[in-house]
CSV table of C-alpha atoms in Angstrom, one decimal:
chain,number,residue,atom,x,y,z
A,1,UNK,CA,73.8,105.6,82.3
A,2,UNK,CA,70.1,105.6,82.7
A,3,UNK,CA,68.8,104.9,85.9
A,4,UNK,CA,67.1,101.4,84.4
A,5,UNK,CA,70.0,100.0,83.6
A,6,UNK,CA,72.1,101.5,87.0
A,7,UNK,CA,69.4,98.8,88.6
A,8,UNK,CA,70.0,95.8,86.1
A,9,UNK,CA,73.7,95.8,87.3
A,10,UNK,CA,73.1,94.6,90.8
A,11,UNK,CA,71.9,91.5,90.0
A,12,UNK,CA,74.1,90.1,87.7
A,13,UNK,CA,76.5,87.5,89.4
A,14,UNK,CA,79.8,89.0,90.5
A,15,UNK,CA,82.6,87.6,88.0
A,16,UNK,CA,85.9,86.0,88.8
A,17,UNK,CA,87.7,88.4,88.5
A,18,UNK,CA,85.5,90.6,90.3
A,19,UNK,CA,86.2,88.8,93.3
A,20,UNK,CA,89.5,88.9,92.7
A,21,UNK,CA,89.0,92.9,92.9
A,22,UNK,CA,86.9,92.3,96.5
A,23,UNK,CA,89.5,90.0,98.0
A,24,UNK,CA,92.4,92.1,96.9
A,25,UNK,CA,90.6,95.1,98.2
A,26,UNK,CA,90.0,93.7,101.6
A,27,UNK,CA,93.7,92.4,102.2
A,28,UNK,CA,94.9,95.8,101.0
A,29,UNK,CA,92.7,97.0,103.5
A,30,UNK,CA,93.6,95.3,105.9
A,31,UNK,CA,97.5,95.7,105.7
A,32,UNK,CA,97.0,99.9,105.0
A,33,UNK,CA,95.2,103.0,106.4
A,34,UNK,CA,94.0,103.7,103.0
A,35,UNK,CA,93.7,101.4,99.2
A,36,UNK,CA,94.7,103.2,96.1
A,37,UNK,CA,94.3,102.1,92.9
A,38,UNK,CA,98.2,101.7,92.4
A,39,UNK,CA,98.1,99.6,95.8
A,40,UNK,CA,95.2,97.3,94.1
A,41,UNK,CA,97.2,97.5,90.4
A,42,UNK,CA,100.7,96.0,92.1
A,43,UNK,CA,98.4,93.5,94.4
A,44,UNK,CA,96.8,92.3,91.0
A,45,UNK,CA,99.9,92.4,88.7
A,46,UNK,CA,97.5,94.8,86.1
A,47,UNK,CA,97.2,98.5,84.6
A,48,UNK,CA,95.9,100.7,86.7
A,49,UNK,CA,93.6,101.7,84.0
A,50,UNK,CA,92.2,98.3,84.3
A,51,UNK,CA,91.4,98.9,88.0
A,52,UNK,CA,89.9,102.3,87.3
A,53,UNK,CA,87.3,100.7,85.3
A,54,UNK,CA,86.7,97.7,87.6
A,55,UNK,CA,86.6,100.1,90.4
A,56,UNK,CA,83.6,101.8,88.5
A,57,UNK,CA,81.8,98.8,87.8
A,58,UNK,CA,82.2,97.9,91.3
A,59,UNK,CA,81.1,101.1,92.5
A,60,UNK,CA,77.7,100.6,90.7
A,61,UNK,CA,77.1,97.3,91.9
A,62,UNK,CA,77.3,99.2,95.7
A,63,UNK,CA,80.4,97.1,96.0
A,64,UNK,CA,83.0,99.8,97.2
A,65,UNK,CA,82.9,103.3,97.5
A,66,UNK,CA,85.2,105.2,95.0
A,67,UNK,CA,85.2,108.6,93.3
A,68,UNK,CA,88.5,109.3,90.9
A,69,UNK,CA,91.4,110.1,92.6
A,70,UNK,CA,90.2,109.3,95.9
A,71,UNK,CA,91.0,105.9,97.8
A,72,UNK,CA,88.9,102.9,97.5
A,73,UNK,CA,86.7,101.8,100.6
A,74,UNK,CA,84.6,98.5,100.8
A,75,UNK,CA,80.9,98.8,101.2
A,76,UNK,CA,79.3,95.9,104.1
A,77,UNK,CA,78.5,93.9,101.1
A,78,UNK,CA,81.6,94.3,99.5
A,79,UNK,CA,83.8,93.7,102.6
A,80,UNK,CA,81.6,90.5,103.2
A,81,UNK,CA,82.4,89.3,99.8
A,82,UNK,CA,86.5,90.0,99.8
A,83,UNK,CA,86.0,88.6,103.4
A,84,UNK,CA,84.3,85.6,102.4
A,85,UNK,CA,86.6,84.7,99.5
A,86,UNK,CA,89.5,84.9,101.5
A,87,UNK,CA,88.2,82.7,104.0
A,88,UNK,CA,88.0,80.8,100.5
A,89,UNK,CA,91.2,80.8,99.6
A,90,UNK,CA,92.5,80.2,102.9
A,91,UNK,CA,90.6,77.2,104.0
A,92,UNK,CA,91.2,75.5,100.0
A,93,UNK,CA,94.9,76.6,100.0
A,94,UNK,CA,95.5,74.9,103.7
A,95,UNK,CA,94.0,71.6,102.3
A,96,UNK,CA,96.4,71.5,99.1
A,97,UNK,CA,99.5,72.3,101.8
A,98,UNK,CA,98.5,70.7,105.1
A,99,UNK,CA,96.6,67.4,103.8
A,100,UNK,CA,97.2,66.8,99.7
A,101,UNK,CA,101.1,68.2,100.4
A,102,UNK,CA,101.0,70.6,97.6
A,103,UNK,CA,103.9,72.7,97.8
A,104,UNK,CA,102.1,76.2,99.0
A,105,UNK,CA,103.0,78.7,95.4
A,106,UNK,CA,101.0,76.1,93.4
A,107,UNK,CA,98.4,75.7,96.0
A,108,UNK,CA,98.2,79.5,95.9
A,109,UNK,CA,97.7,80.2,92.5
A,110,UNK,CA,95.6,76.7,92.6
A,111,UNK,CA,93.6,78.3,95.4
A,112,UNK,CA,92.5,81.1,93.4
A,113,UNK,CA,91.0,79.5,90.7
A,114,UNK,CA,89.3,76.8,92.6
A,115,UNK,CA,87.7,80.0,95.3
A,116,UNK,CA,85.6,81.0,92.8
A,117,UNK,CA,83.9,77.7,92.0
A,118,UNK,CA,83.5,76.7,96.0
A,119,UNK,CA,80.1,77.1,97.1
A,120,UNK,CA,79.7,78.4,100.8
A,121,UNK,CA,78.0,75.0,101.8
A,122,UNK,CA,80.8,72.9,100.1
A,123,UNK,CA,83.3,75.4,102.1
A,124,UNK,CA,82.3,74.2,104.9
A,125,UNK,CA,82.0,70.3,104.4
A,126,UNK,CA,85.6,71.0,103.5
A,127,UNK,CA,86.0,72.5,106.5
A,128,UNK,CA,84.6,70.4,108.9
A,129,UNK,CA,86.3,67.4,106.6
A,130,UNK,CA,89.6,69.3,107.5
A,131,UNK,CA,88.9,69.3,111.5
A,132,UNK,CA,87.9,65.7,111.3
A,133,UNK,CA,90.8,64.4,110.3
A,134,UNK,CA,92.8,66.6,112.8
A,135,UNK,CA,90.9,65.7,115.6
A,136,UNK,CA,89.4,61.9,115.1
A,137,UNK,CA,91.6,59.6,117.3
A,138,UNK,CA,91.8,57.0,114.0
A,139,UNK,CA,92.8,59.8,111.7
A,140,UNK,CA,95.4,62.6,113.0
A,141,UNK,CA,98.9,63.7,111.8
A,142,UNK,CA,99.4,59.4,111.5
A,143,UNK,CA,96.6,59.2,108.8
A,144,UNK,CA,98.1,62.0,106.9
A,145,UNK,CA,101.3,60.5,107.1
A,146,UNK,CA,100.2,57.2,105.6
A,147,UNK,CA,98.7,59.0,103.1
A,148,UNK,CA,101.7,60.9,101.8
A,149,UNK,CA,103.7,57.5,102.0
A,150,UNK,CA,101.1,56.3,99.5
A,151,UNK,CA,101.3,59.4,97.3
A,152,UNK,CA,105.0,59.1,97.6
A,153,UNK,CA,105.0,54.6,96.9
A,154,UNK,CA,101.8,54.2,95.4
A,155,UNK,CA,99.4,51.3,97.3
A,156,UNK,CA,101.1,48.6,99.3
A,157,UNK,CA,98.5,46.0,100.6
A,158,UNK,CA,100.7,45.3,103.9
A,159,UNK,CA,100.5,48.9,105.2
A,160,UNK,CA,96.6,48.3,104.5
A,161,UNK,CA,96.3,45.4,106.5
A,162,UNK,CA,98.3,46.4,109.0
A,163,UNK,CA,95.7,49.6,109.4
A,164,UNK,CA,92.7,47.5,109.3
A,165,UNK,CA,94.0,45.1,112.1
A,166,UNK,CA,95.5,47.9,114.2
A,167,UNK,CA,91.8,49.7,114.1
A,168,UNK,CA,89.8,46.2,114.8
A,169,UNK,CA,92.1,45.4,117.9
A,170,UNK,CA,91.2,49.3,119.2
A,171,UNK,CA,87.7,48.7,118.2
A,172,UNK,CA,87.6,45.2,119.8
A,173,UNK,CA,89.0,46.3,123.1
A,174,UNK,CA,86.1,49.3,123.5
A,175,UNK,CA,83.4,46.9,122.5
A,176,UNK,CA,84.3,44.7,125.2
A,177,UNK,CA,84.8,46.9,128.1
């Protein structure tokens, strides 16, 4: 490969499945001393010819260091990419179980597609969405609840207006002290 086009890689955008690579490699790395391409092949469910050749293209993008038949090490900017996609996955996968009620194998495999998509600024509106909800005194595990009864029944205007009165009485009573 000619030195030119060893410098055009770079800056093309990283791929799905190229951050599938990242985050694999950082969990792997994470659980073991060392990642091996037959580690990252079983993580992934592929052919570890497959992961030779990702590893490669990696490896030129100054995404990992590899060499054949040596293990697989994360460059900074690699590691912050696998890091920040699992963050990804994490953070999107917790709102499908813990608010939406997904059960957590589709929100998994939901999680991985939707990671890719998520921009870093979006991330975190979600995030702070998330901590909201836990923590704002009219919102809480009750809101949640209400919610899945309304997934679960569909709408029911008397659980509505009961919300809306219970919320002006507590809203009322701080007004006037």
């Amino acid at each position: 490969m000619t030195q030119s086009r060893k410098n055009d890689i770079p800056d093309k955008p990283l791929t799905s499945v190229m951050e599938d690579y990242l985050e694999a490699i950082a969990i792997l790395d994470e659980e073991r001393k060392v990642v091996r391409v037959k580690d990252i092949a079983k993580k992934l469910g592929v052919k570890m010819p497959s992961v030779t050749s990702m590893l490669k293209t990696l490896s030129l993008r100054g995404l990992i260091n590899y060499q054949k038949y040596e293990y697989v090490e994360l460059t900074k900017k690699g590691a912050d990419i696998g890091k920040n996609m699992r963050r990804k996955h994490r953070v999107i996968r917790a709102f499908l179980t813990d608010f939406l009620r997904v059960d957590f194998e589709t929100a998994d495999d939901e999680a991985c597609q939707m990671e890719h998509a998520l921009s870093s600024s979006t991330l975190d509106s979600l995030t702070d969405f998330m901590e909201f909800i836990q923590t704002c005194p009219r919102a809480g595990q009750t809101w949640l609840d209400y919610f899945a009864e309304y997934q679960r029944t569909g709408r029911r205007q008397e659980h509505c207006t009961e919300c809306v009165e219970l919320f002006s009485c507590g809203l009322n009573r701080r007004l006037d002290s």
